[in-house]
Short mmCIF file of C-alpha atoms and ligand atoms in Angstrom, two decimals:
data_model
loop_
_atom_site.label_atom_id
_atom_site.label_comp_id
_atom_site.label_asym_id
_atom_site.label_seq_id
_atom_site.Cartn_x
_atom_site.Cartn_y
_atom_site.Cartn_z
CA MET A 113 11.57 -39.80 -34.31
CA ALA A 114 10.76 -41.85 -37.76
CA VAL A 115 13.48 -43.94 -38.97
CA VAL A 116 15.35 -42.56 -41.99
CA THR A 117 15.38 -45.35 -44.24
CA GLN A 118 19.06 -46.06 -45.49
CA ARG A 119 19.49 -44.76 -49.21
CA GLU A 120 22.03 -44.47 -51.58
CA PHE A 121 23.05 -40.84 -52.83
CA GLY A 122 24.35 -40.01 -56.02
CA LEU A 123 26.17 -36.80 -57.15
CA PHE A 124 23.65 -33.82 -57.91
CA ILE A 125 24.78 -32.76 -61.36
CA ASP A 126 22.60 -30.67 -63.82
CA GLY A 127 19.31 -30.95 -62.14
CA GLU A 128 19.53 -34.75 -61.04
CA ALA A 129 21.48 -37.43 -58.78
CA VAL A 130 23.75 -39.01 -60.78
CA GLU A 131 25.87 -41.79 -60.65
CA PRO A 132 29.98 -40.76 -60.18
CA ALA A 133 32.31 -41.13 -63.12
CA SER A 134 34.73 -41.80 -60.53
CA GLY A 135 33.05 -44.89 -59.39
CA GLU A 136 33.56 -44.42 -55.58
CA VAL A 137 30.92 -45.06 -53.29
CA ARG A 138 31.28 -44.50 -49.29
CA GLU A 139 29.65 -46.17 -46.55
CA LEU A 140 28.87 -43.39 -44.07
CA THR A 141 27.95 -44.35 -40.31
CA GLU A 142 26.55 -42.19 -37.39
CA PRO A 143 29.56 -40.91 -35.53
CA ALA A 144 27.03 -41.66 -32.28
CA THR A 145 26.65 -45.05 -32.42
CA GLY A 146 28.83 -46.49 -35.49
CA ALA A 147 26.09 -47.76 -36.95
CA PRO A 148 25.65 -47.88 -40.98
CA LEU A 149 23.73 -44.77 -42.42
CA ALA A 150 23.98 -44.28 -46.15
CA LYS A 151 25.94 -44.62 -49.13
CA ALA A 152 27.11 -41.67 -50.70
CA ALA A 153 29.07 -41.39 -54.10
CA MET A 154 32.15 -39.31 -53.99
CA ALA A 155 33.38 -36.85 -57.16
CA GLY A 156 36.32 -37.39 -59.13
CA GLU A 157 38.24 -34.82 -61.61
CA ALA A 158 35.73 -36.28 -64.53
CA ASP A 159 32.50 -35.03 -62.33
CA VAL A 160 33.90 -31.78 -61.49
CA ASP A 161 34.34 -31.08 -65.03
CA ARG A 162 30.54 -31.99 -65.69
CA ALA A 163 29.11 -30.20 -63.02
CA ILE A 164 31.23 -26.92 -64.04
CA GLU A 165 29.93 -27.69 -67.69
CA ALA A 166 26.46 -27.64 -66.41
CA ALA A 167 26.80 -24.58 -64.03
CA ARG A 168 28.43 -22.57 -66.94
CA ALA A 169 25.66 -23.60 -69.11
CA ALA A 170 23.00 -22.70 -66.74
CA LEU A 171 24.76 -19.03 -66.48
CA GLU A 172 24.95 -18.45 -70.10
CA GLY A 173 21.50 -20.10 -70.54
CA LEU A 174 17.98 -20.22 -68.30
CA TRP A 175 19.61 -18.85 -65.28
CA GLY A 176 21.34 -16.10 -66.67
CA LYS A 177 18.00 -14.85 -68.03
CA THR A 178 15.54 -15.05 -65.11
CA PRO A 179 14.80 -11.82 -63.75
CA PRO A 180 15.70 -10.97 -59.76
CA ASN A 181 11.75 -11.06 -58.90
CA GLU A 182 11.69 -14.91 -60.50
CA ARG A 183 15.01 -15.85 -58.80
CA SER A 184 13.68 -14.06 -55.49
CA ARG A 185 10.48 -16.09 -55.70
CA LEU A 186 12.28 -19.52 -55.62
CA LEU A 187 14.54 -18.61 -53.33
CA HIS A 188 11.29 -18.29 -51.49
CA ALA A 189 9.84 -21.61 -52.48
CA LEU A 190 13.15 -23.32 -51.31
CA ALA A 191 12.87 -21.99 -47.84
CA ASP A 192 9.21 -23.13 -47.80
CA ALA A 193 10.71 -26.65 -48.98
CA ILE A 194 12.72 -26.71 -46.27
CA VAL A 195 10.75 -26.01 -43.81
CA ALA A 196 8.08 -28.59 -44.94
CA ASN A 197 11.04 -30.99 -45.14
CA ARG A 198 12.47 -30.02 -41.93
CA LYS A 199 11.91 -33.41 -39.94
CA GLU A 200 13.81 -35.35 -42.48
CA LEU A 201 16.13 -32.65 -42.94
CA THR A 202 16.95 -32.67 -39.13
CA GLU A 203 16.95 -36.29 -38.57
CA LEU A 204 19.31 -36.89 -41.36
CA GLU A 205 21.59 -34.13 -40.45
CA THR A 206 21.66 -35.37 -36.94
CA ARG A 207 22.39 -38.70 -37.45
CA ASN A 208 25.04 -37.80 -40.07
CA VAL A 209 27.12 -35.45 -37.57
CA GLY A 210 26.32 -36.84 -34.51
CA LYS A 211 25.15 -33.41 -33.00
CA ALA A 212 21.99 -32.63 -30.53
CA VAL A 213 19.16 -32.61 -32.28
CA SER A 214 17.88 -29.71 -30.28
CA SER A 215 20.39 -27.55 -32.06
CA VAL A 216 20.04 -29.16 -35.59
CA LYS A 217 16.52 -28.31 -35.44
CA GLY A 218 17.58 -24.70 -35.09
CA GLU A 219 20.12 -24.89 -37.73
CA VAL A 220 17.28 -26.28 -40.12
CA ALA A 221 15.10 -23.73 -39.33
CA VAL A 222 17.97 -21.08 -39.72
CA SER A 223 18.78 -22.29 -42.68
CA ALA A 224 15.41 -21.74 -44.34
CA GLU A 225 15.25 -18.12 -42.74
CA ASN A 226 18.40 -17.77 -44.85
CA PHE A 227 17.01 -18.13 -48.20
CA ARG A 228 13.85 -16.05 -47.07
CA TRP A 229 16.27 -13.04 -46.13
CA TYR A 230 18.30 -13.19 -49.48
CA ALA A 231 15.01 -13.59 -51.58
CA SER A 232 14.09 -9.99 -50.28
CA ALA A 233 17.61 -8.75 -50.29
CA ILE A 234 17.59 -9.34 -53.76
CA ALA A 235 15.69 -5.72 -54.10
CA SER A 236 18.89 -4.61 -52.97
CA ILE A 237 20.68 -5.18 -55.79
CA ALA A 238 21.44 -1.98 -57.98
CA GLY A 239 24.01 0.20 -59.39
CA ARG A 240 24.05 3.90 -59.34
CA THR A 241 24.30 6.99 -61.43
CA THR A 242 26.67 9.65 -60.66
CA PRO A 243 27.07 13.05 -62.02
CA ILE A 244 30.22 13.74 -63.52
CA GLY A 245 29.06 16.87 -65.67
CA GLY A 246 29.58 17.86 -69.30
CA SER A 247 27.77 15.59 -71.90
CA ILE A 248 28.22 11.97 -69.95
CA LEU A 249 26.24 10.03 -68.37
CA ALA A 250 27.87 7.52 -66.15
CA TYR A 251 26.15 4.59 -64.52
CA THR A 252 27.12 1.26 -62.92
CA LEU A 253 26.04 -1.99 -63.80
CA LYS A 254 25.91 -4.87 -60.97
CA GLU A 255 26.72 -8.42 -62.96
CA PRO A 256 26.87 -11.97 -61.43
CA VAL A 257 30.84 -12.75 -60.94
CA GLY A 258 30.03 -16.17 -62.72
CA VAL A 259 30.32 -19.92 -61.55
CA ALA A 260 31.02 -19.75 -58.08
CA ALA A 261 33.11 -22.55 -56.38
CA GLN A 262 32.11 -23.06 -52.67
CA ILE A 263 33.72 -25.30 -50.05
CA VAL A 264 32.17 -26.27 -46.54
CA PRO A 265 33.35 -28.34 -43.58
CA TRP A 266 31.40 -31.14 -41.45
CA ASN A 267 30.09 -29.05 -38.72
CA TYR A 268 27.22 -27.40 -39.83
CA PRO A 269 26.66 -28.84 -43.42
CA ILE A 270 23.00 -27.72 -44.32
CA MET A 271 23.44 -24.56 -42.63
CA MET A 272 26.97 -23.61 -44.01
CA ALA A 273 25.37 -24.65 -47.48
CA ALA A 274 22.27 -22.38 -47.35
CA TRP A 275 24.55 -19.33 -45.91
CA LYS A 276 26.71 -20.02 -49.08
CA LEU A 277 24.33 -20.40 -51.55
CA ALA A 278 21.45 -18.33 -51.08
CA PRO A 279 23.78 -15.22 -51.95
CA ALA A 280 25.34 -16.59 -54.99
CA LEU A 281 21.96 -17.25 -56.11
CA ALA A 282 20.37 -13.97 -55.16
CA ALA A 283 23.02 -12.62 -56.92
CA GLY A 284 22.85 -14.60 -59.95
CA CYS A 285 25.34 -17.35 -60.21
CA THR A 286 25.36 -20.76 -60.33
CA VAL A 287 27.34 -23.26 -57.92
CA VAL A 288 29.22 -26.22 -57.92
CA LEU A 289 29.25 -27.00 -54.02
CA LYS A 290 31.87 -29.45 -52.45
CA PRO A 291 30.66 -30.91 -48.80
CA ASP A 292 33.24 -32.34 -46.61
CA PRO A 293 32.99 -36.06 -47.61
CA ALA A 294 31.54 -37.61 -44.46
CA THR A 295 28.54 -34.91 -44.28
CA PRO A 296 27.42 -34.89 -47.35
CA LEU A 297 23.49 -36.09 -46.99
CA THR A 298 21.79 -32.93 -46.64
CA VAL A 299 23.28 -31.03 -48.80
CA LEU A 300 22.34 -33.58 -51.69
CA ARG A 301 18.56 -33.33 -50.33
CA LEU A 302 18.85 -29.61 -50.39
CA ALA A 303 19.33 -29.60 -53.85
CA GLU A 304 16.77 -32.09 -54.63
CA LEU A 305 14.70 -29.44 -53.12
CA ALA A 306 15.76 -27.08 -54.69
CA ALA A 307 15.22 -29.05 -58.32
CA GLU A 308 11.84 -29.76 -56.99
CA VAL A 309 10.84 -26.17 -57.04
CA GLY A 310 11.77 -25.15 -59.93
CA ILE A 311 15.64 -23.91 -59.78
CA PRO A 312 16.36 -24.58 -63.13
CA ALA A 313 19.12 -27.52 -64.03
CA GLY A 314 22.67 -26.91 -63.46
CA VAL A 315 22.10 -23.60 -61.30
CA VAL A 316 22.91 -26.14 -58.05
CA ASN A 317 25.32 -29.09 -58.27
CA ILE A 318 26.46 -30.98 -55.32
CA VAL A 319 30.13 -32.86 -55.59
CA PRO A 320 30.98 -34.32 -52.25
CA GLY A 321 34.45 -35.44 -52.36
CA ASP A 322 38.29 -35.19 -50.36
CA GLY A 323 39.50 -31.86 -50.08
CA PRO A 324 43.39 -32.23 -51.17
CA THR A 325 41.98 -33.80 -54.30
CA THR A 326 38.67 -33.29 -55.63
CA GLY A 327 38.24 -29.78 -53.80
CA SER A 328 41.66 -28.62 -54.79
CA TYR A 329 40.73 -29.61 -58.49
CA LEU A 330 37.69 -27.61 -58.32
CA VAL A 331 39.22 -24.52 -57.19
CA ARG A 332 42.08 -24.92 -59.73
CA HIS A 333 39.32 -25.33 -62.36
CA PRO A 334 39.91 -22.73 -64.88
CA GLY A 335 35.91 -22.61 -65.41
CA VAL A 336 35.40 -21.16 -61.45
CA ASP A 337 35.50 -17.82 -61.47
CA LYS A 338 34.97 -17.39 -57.78
CA VAL A 339 35.51 -19.73 -54.73
CA ALA A 340 34.13 -19.23 -51.30
CA PHE A 341 35.51 -21.46 -48.66
CA THR A 342 34.88 -22.53 -45.02
CA GLY A 343 37.12 -24.67 -43.48
CA SER A 344 40.11 -24.62 -41.19
CA THR A 345 43.03 -21.86 -41.44
CA ALA A 346 45.58 -23.95 -42.90
CA THR A 347 43.44 -25.09 -45.71
CA GLY A 348 42.02 -21.51 -46.39
CA SER A 349 45.40 -20.57 -46.82
CA GLU A 350 46.56 -23.24 -49.24
CA ILE A 351 43.14 -22.00 -51.27
CA MET A 352 44.06 -18.67 -51.42
CA ARG A 353 47.61 -20.17 -52.53
CA LEU A 354 45.80 -21.58 -55.57
CA CYS A 355 43.88 -18.81 -56.17
CA ALA A 356 46.60 -16.27 -56.40
CA GLU A 357 47.85 -16.76 -60.01
CA PRO A 358 44.95 -16.80 -61.46
CA VAL A 359 43.43 -14.14 -59.59
CA LYS A 360 40.49 -15.92 -58.38
CA ARG A 361 38.08 -13.82 -56.59
CA LEU A 362 38.19 -15.30 -53.44
CA SER A 363 36.29 -15.44 -49.77
CA LEU A 364 37.71 -17.16 -46.57
CA GLU A 365 35.71 -18.18 -43.24
CA LEU A 366 38.28 -19.45 -41.42
CA GLY A 367 39.00 -20.52 -37.52
CA GLY A 368 38.61 -19.09 -34.44
CA LYS A 369 39.69 -19.16 -30.46
CA SER A 370 37.09 -16.56 -29.83
CA PRO A 371 37.46 -15.08 -26.40
CA ASN A 372 34.72 -14.95 -23.62
CA LEU A 373 35.50 -11.73 -21.18
CA VAL A 374 33.81 -12.15 -18.00
CA PHE A 375 34.00 -8.77 -15.68
CA ALA A 376 33.84 -8.87 -11.79
CA ASP A 377 30.63 -6.54 -12.40
CA ALA A 378 28.95 -9.33 -14.73
CA ASN A 379 25.78 -10.85 -13.91
CA LEU A 380 26.83 -13.97 -13.25
CA ALA A 381 23.47 -15.81 -13.30
CA ASP A 382 23.24 -14.87 -17.21
CA ALA A 383 27.44 -15.11 -17.86
CA VAL A 384 27.73 -18.56 -16.74
CA PRO A 385 24.96 -20.55 -18.55
CA SER A 386 25.62 -18.60 -21.56
CA SER A 387 29.51 -19.37 -21.53
CA VAL A 388 28.92 -22.47 -21.23
CA TYR A 389 26.42 -22.74 -23.61
CA ALA A 390 28.86 -20.80 -26.30
CA ILE A 391 31.58 -23.35 -25.75
CA TYR A 392 29.74 -26.74 -25.31
CA TYR A 393 27.24 -26.02 -28.17
CA ALA A 394 28.04 -28.29 -31.12
CA ALA A 395 30.13 -29.86 -28.52
CA GLY A 396 32.53 -27.30 -29.56
CA GLN A 397 32.76 -28.13 -33.11
CA SER A 398 31.98 -24.28 -33.83
CA CYS A 399 34.09 -21.85 -36.03
CA ASP A 400 32.51 -19.17 -33.64
CA ALA A 401 32.93 -21.49 -30.13
CA ARG A 402 33.98 -19.17 -27.10
CA SER A 403 36.69 -21.52 -26.30
CA ARG A 404 38.92 -18.82 -24.00
CA VAL A 405 37.06 -17.69 -21.14
CA LEU A 406 38.81 -14.60 -19.54
CA VAL A 407 37.82 -14.10 -15.99
CA GLU A 408 38.71 -11.00 -13.68
CA ARG A 409 40.97 -12.48 -11.07
CA SER A 410 38.68 -11.09 -7.93
CA LEU A 411 35.75 -13.58 -9.71
CA TYR A 412 38.11 -16.36 -11.01
CA ASP A 413 37.87 -19.15 -8.38
CA GLU A 414 33.82 -18.50 -8.11
CA PHE A 415 33.48 -19.00 -11.72
CA VAL A 416 35.43 -21.79 -12.63
CA ASN A 417 33.52 -23.75 -9.96
CA SER A 418 30.10 -22.30 -11.22
CA PHE A 419 31.08 -22.94 -14.62
CA SER A 420 32.63 -26.60 -14.23
CA GLU A 421 29.60 -27.35 -11.90
CA THR A 422 26.72 -26.61 -14.51
CA ALA A 423 29.29 -28.00 -17.68
CA ALA A 424 29.35 -31.13 -15.39
CA ARG A 425 25.28 -31.07 -15.27
CA MET A 426 24.84 -31.08 -19.17
CA LYS A 427 23.12 -33.59 -20.87
CA VAL A 428 25.36 -35.55 -23.05
CA GLY A 429 24.44 -38.66 -25.03
CA ASP A 430 21.84 -39.80 -27.91
CA PRO A 431 21.75 -36.67 -29.93
CA LEU A 432 18.37 -37.83 -31.69
CA ASP A 433 16.68 -37.60 -27.72
CA ALA A 434 15.37 -34.15 -27.52
CA GLU A 435 16.77 -33.50 -24.11
CA THR A 436 20.40 -34.05 -25.20
CA GLN A 437 22.39 -30.68 -24.58
CA MET A 438 25.48 -32.40 -26.42
CA GLY A 439 25.78 -35.15 -28.53
CA SER A 440 29.18 -36.67 -30.16
CA LEU A 441 32.08 -35.56 -32.20
CA ILE A 442 32.09 -35.87 -35.67
CA SER A 443 34.47 -38.93 -35.82
CA GLN A 444 36.89 -41.25 -33.50
CA ALA A 445 39.66 -39.39 -35.21
CA HIS A 446 38.36 -36.14 -34.39
CA ARG A 447 37.91 -37.11 -30.61
CA ASP A 448 41.39 -38.55 -30.90
CA LYS A 449 42.49 -35.26 -31.95
CA VAL A 450 40.80 -33.42 -29.25
CA HIS A 451 41.88 -35.45 -26.52
CA GLY A 452 45.52 -35.04 -27.56
CA LEU A 453 45.25 -31.60 -26.91
CA VAL A 454 43.88 -32.16 -23.56
CA GLU A 455 46.89 -33.97 -22.97
CA THR A 456 48.84 -31.59 -24.47
CA GLY A 457 47.31 -28.62 -21.67
CA ARG A 458 47.68 -31.14 -18.89
CA LYS A 459 51.72 -31.31 -20.08
CA GLU A 460 51.82 -27.65 -20.07
CA GLY A 461 50.34 -27.05 -16.38
CA ALA A 462 46.87 -26.60 -17.19
CA GLU A 463 44.60 -27.78 -14.22
CA VAL A 464 41.56 -30.36 -15.59
CA VAL A 465 38.56 -29.05 -13.44
CA THR A 466 36.10 -31.44 -15.18
CA GLY A 467 35.67 -33.69 -17.84
CA GLY A 468 39.31 -34.24 -20.07
CA GLU A 469 39.20 -38.44 -20.88
CA PRO A 470 37.24 -39.72 -23.78
CA THR A 471 33.81 -41.61 -22.85
CA ASP A 472 33.71 -45.26 -23.15
CA GLY A 473 31.89 -46.89 -26.01
CA ASP A 474 31.29 -47.46 -29.57
CA GLY A 475 30.40 -43.17 -29.91
CA ALA A 476 32.67 -40.68 -30.33
CA PHE A 477 31.67 -38.91 -26.79
CA TYR A 478 33.98 -36.13 -25.33
CA PRO A 479 32.48 -35.01 -21.99
CA PRO A 480 32.64 -31.24 -21.50
CA THR A 481 35.73 -30.39 -20.30
CA VAL A 482 37.22 -26.93 -18.51
CA LEU A 483 40.87 -26.69 -18.11
CA ALA A 484 41.77 -23.74 -15.56
CA GLY A 485 44.98 -22.25 -14.33
CA VAL A 486 45.50 -21.73 -18.29
CA GLU A 487 48.08 -19.01 -19.48
CA ASN A 488 47.29 -17.39 -22.90
CA ARG A 489 50.68 -18.79 -24.24
CA MET A 490 49.97 -22.21 -24.03
CA ALA A 491 48.98 -24.32 -26.98
CA VAL A 492 45.63 -25.17 -25.54
CA ALA A 493 45.20 -21.06 -25.76
CA GLN A 494 46.29 -20.76 -28.95
CA GLU A 495 44.88 -23.40 -31.18
CA GLU A 496 41.28 -24.45 -32.30
CA ILE A 497 40.58 -27.40 -30.32
CA PHE A 498 37.43 -27.77 -32.24
CA GLY A 499 35.61 -29.59 -29.47
CA PRO A 500 33.96 -29.71 -25.91
CA VAL A 501 36.82 -28.21 -24.41
CA VAL A 502 37.29 -24.44 -22.44
CA THR A 503 40.48 -22.89 -21.21
CA VAL A 504 40.36 -20.13 -18.16
CA ILE A 505 42.19 -17.56 -17.97
CA PRO A 506 42.48 -15.03 -15.20
CA PHE A 507 43.14 -11.03 -16.14
CA GLU A 508 43.86 -8.37 -13.72
CA ASP A 509 42.19 -5.38 -15.43
CA GLU A 510 40.81 -4.06 -18.32
CA ALA A 511 43.67 -3.31 -20.42
CA GLU A 512 45.20 -6.91 -19.75
CA ALA A 513 42.03 -8.55 -20.99
CA VAL A 514 42.05 -6.63 -24.04
CA ARG A 515 45.62 -7.65 -24.61
CA ILE A 516 45.29 -11.27 -23.87
CA ALA A 517 41.95 -11.34 -25.86
CA ASN A 518 43.75 -9.78 -29.32
CA ASP A 519 46.78 -11.95 -28.50
CA VAL A 520 46.16 -15.02 -30.87
CA LYS A 521 46.17 -15.11 -34.51
CA TYR A 522 42.10 -15.38 -34.73
CA GLY A 523 39.50 -13.04 -34.59
CA LEU A 524 36.03 -13.99 -35.41
CA THR A 525 34.07 -13.53 -32.22
CA ALA A 526 34.21 -12.42 -28.75
CA THR A 527 31.67 -11.54 -25.78
CA VAL A 528 31.86 -8.95 -23.21
CA TRP A 529 30.13 -9.81 -19.70
CA THR A 530 29.95 -6.37 -17.88
CA SER A 531 27.16 -4.34 -16.50
CA ASP A 532 28.86 -1.56 -17.40
CA PRO A 533 27.43 -0.56 -20.91
CA GLY A 534 30.34 1.97 -21.24
CA ARG A 535 32.82 -0.83 -20.87
CA GLY A 536 31.18 -2.94 -23.18
CA HIS A 537 30.95 -0.41 -26.18
CA ARG A 538 34.60 0.53 -25.32
CA LEU A 539 36.23 -3.05 -25.50
CA ALA A 540 33.67 -3.90 -28.64
CA ARG A 541 35.71 -1.12 -30.35
CA GLN A 542 39.16 -2.71 -28.93
CA ILE A 543 38.82 -6.23 -29.75
CA LYS A 544 39.94 -7.25 -33.11
CA SER A 545 36.81 -9.58 -33.99
CA GLY A 546 34.40 -9.57 -37.00
CA VAL A 547 31.40 -10.12 -34.59
CA ILE A 548 30.97 -9.11 -30.92
CA GLY A 549 28.33 -9.74 -28.24
CA ILE A 550 27.80 -7.54 -25.07
CA ASN A 551 26.26 -9.57 -22.53
CA LEU A 552 24.85 -12.20 -25.09
CA PRO A 553 26.31 -15.49 -26.54
CA ASN A 554 25.17 -14.94 -29.99
CA THR A 555 26.94 -14.57 -33.19
CA ALA A 556 24.86 -15.05 -36.16
CA PHE A 557 21.53 -13.32 -37.46
CA PRO A 558 20.40 -13.43 -41.47
CA GLY A 559 20.96 -9.85 -42.32
CA LEU A 560 23.94 -9.37 -40.23
CA PRO A 561 27.69 -9.57 -41.22
CA PHE A 562 29.55 -12.66 -39.76
CA GLY A 563 33.04 -12.89 -40.43
CA GLY A 564 36.74 -12.68 -39.33
CA TYR A 565 39.53 -10.44 -38.67
CA LYS A 566 43.37 -11.63 -38.95
CA GLN A 567 44.06 -15.63 -39.56
CA SER A 568 39.96 -16.12 -39.03
CA GLY A 569 39.95 -14.83 -42.77
CA PHE A 570 37.63 -12.29 -44.94
CA GLY A 571 34.50 -11.60 -46.59
CA ARG A 572 31.37 -12.02 -44.78
CA GLU A 573 28.57 -13.86 -44.69
CA GLY A 574 24.68 -13.75 -43.94
CA SER A 575 24.36 -10.28 -45.33
CA LEU A 576 24.14 -7.83 -48.11
CA GLU A 577 28.28 -7.42 -47.45
CA THR A 578 27.96 -11.71 -49.09
CA ILE A 579 25.43 -10.65 -52.33
CA GLU A 580 28.54 -7.95 -53.41
CA MET A 581 30.97 -10.72 -52.98
CA TYR A 582 29.11 -12.73 -55.98
CA LEU A 583 28.64 -9.59 -57.90
CA GLU A 584 31.15 -7.44 -60.48
CA THR A 585 30.88 -3.94 -60.62
CA LYS A 586 30.84 -2.24 -64.16
CA THR A 587 30.95 1.27 -65.04
CA ILE A 588 29.64 2.59 -67.99
CA PHE A 589 30.24 5.97 -69.47
CA VAL A 590 28.11 7.45 -72.25
CA SER A 591 27.84 10.64 -74.41
CA THR A 592 24.46 12.14 -74.36
CA GLY A 593 25.64 14.51 -77.06
CA GLY A 594 28.45 16.74 -78.71
CA LYS A 595 31.99 16.02 -79.41
CA PRO A 596 33.74 13.11 -77.30
CA VAL A 597 36.42 15.33 -75.39
CA ASN A 598 40.26 14.10 -75.30
CA PRO A 599 43.27 15.87 -74.36
CA TRP A 600 44.59 16.16 -77.81
CA GLY A 601 41.79 18.23 -79.06
CA LEU A 602 41.23 15.20 -81.94
P1 NAD B 775 39.26 -28.44 -43.29
O1 NAD B 775 39.70 -27.19 -43.63
O2 NAD B 775 39.88 -29.67 -43.15
O3 NAD B 775 38.19 -28.81 -44.57
C1 NAD B 775 36.92 -27.79 -44.90
C2 NAD B 775 36.49 -28.16 -46.14
O4 NAD B 775 37.69 -28.09 -47.33
C3 NAD B 775 36.00 -29.51 -46.65
O5 NAD B 775 35.19 -29.89 -47.43
C4 NAD B 775 37.21 -30.48 -47.21
O6 NAD B 775 37.35 -31.45 -48.06
C5 NAD B 775 37.82 -29.19 -48.28
N1 NAD B 775 39.33 -29.01 -48.16
C6 NAD B 775 40.11 -29.59 -47.14
N2 NAD B 775 41.65 -29.59 -48.03
C7 NAD B 775 41.56 -28.98 -48.98
C8 NAD B 775 42.25 -28.50 -50.20
N3 NAD B 775 43.48 -28.34 -50.30
N4 NAD B 775 41.22 -27.73 -51.13
C9 NAD B 775 40.26 -27.73 -51.37
N5 NAD B 775 39.24 -28.08 -50.04
C10 NAD B 775 39.85 -28.72 -49.35
O7 NAD B 775 38.27 -28.00 -42.16
P2 NAD B 775 37.62 -28.92 -41.31
O8 NAD B 775 38.18 -29.37 -40.28
O9 NAD B 775 36.53 -29.93 -41.93
O10 NAD B 775 36.65 -27.84 -40.32
C11 NAD B 775 36.81 -27.49 -39.46
C12 NAD B 775 37.14 -25.67 -39.56
O11 NAD B 775 36.67 -25.15 -40.14
C13 NAD B 775 37.68 -25.35 -38.20
O12 NAD B 775 38.84 -24.25 -38.34
C14 NAD B 775 36.51 -24.04 -37.85
O13 NAD B 775 36.77 -22.98 -37.19
C15 NAD B 775 36.13 -23.72 -39.52
N6 NAD B 775 34.94 -23.31 -39.75
C16 NAD B 775 34.64 -21.73 -40.20
C17 NAD B 775 33.40 -21.39 -39.77
C18 NAD B 775 33.52 -19.49 -40.49
O14 NAD B 775 32.42 -19.29 -40.93
N7 NAD B 775 34.44 -19.08 -40.32
C19 NAD B 775 32.18 -22.19 -40.00
C20 NAD B 775 32.66 -23.43 -39.44
C21 NAD B 775 33.87 -24.16 -39.61
#
């Protein structure tokens, strides 16, 4: 693979890369090796002010006047540009996040698909007329909500940015997006590509920076009409508080502790490798990771053995090697946090069947780890570990499986493995999650809603429901003749 030349990234405001008024530039390193990767500017308050000003001007100017078919054409063009630059984007993302290139390749492709899907979905934005009798015509208009502030985490930088930007642009909004300060690179390249394909200046602005300072300032800014956040439940809760007083529109995609239910009648040849994939993809740093595997007691020992053997055989290592299945974690600090939780699990009485110790060396590697003998009340079964750690919990029957599945504060995704179709559909209704797979580990596909129940957030990504979050609905009553009616007969 070609080596990405080290470069310095500015902020992206009003159609171009700019120096930060904050004066802050950070050296970013590759988590898998510790080697320097790039320098990236960080936005301060004055930079956020400037970005919001540019977004407002674009909304009230050229973008506000751009008709839907032209917005659609531009989103298709951006999808084409992502595909044309996929090698560079894939390498940049892989080096920046440390995830396996085989995964990142798919995420870049999905990012392009996402723009394409919303380019087509623009055609569905429409109001309606409702007959109400008399001489009144009543209809609704859909209008962009305005300037959207979008905040995304470090685990899927380009894909999360694509998930957020595409529906906002489809709806006619303009955006100020804050990536995580550790992973802004592909998001900044995406903004450059947006400008290159002709998306007007000010429509897409990127302001990397720290959450509690730059992110919080962006959320609180009176120039922002809507906030869309993806990240942890704790931060989402704080952002909800900030949005409460000004009654800002808000959508939240938060954490998960998703269950993966394996019944004794499941096809294990599918269930075992898919369950391994569903937790260790992206080294477990996924909101939708199936981190709690619930197994019917009669199958428990056989499943734990088979799952652990498969996990231990995974190819962990150089993220840029096409054969690698799991790369590094995002940082040494995050690895320490993950290991701390594994230690907590040990103290709570969980058995470490495989993994459980950080890998030596400069990279932030942690092996696929299986904790067996876990009870659902333990911290390792309740807290989002956000690393390559699975907890395996036995259940006696269907009722207990559902009770354990629902006994967490989260409700993002779930999978049920069974050869009984009736049971699959029955559990899909009983499990409180936004996404359920029956005999499948998959979670998201452009066009289908992705999002959470309970403390996994509200709002949906990836679908028509998402465009709706960036629209206001206005109702218009028109007199088509006759005297306007009022109860006073005036
Ligand atoms: P995080 O909440 O710490 O940070 C997410 C983003 O919010 C970052 O850009 C950060 O800089 C910013 N931020 C932090 N504090 C802020 C504040 N006070 N005000 C404004 N912005 C602030 O989360 P993280 O640890 O970076 O990401 C992992 C979390 O994201 C996990 O909980 C994961 O489940 C969740 N996630 C959810 C989804 C989903 O779609 N549901 C997808 C990916 C990740």
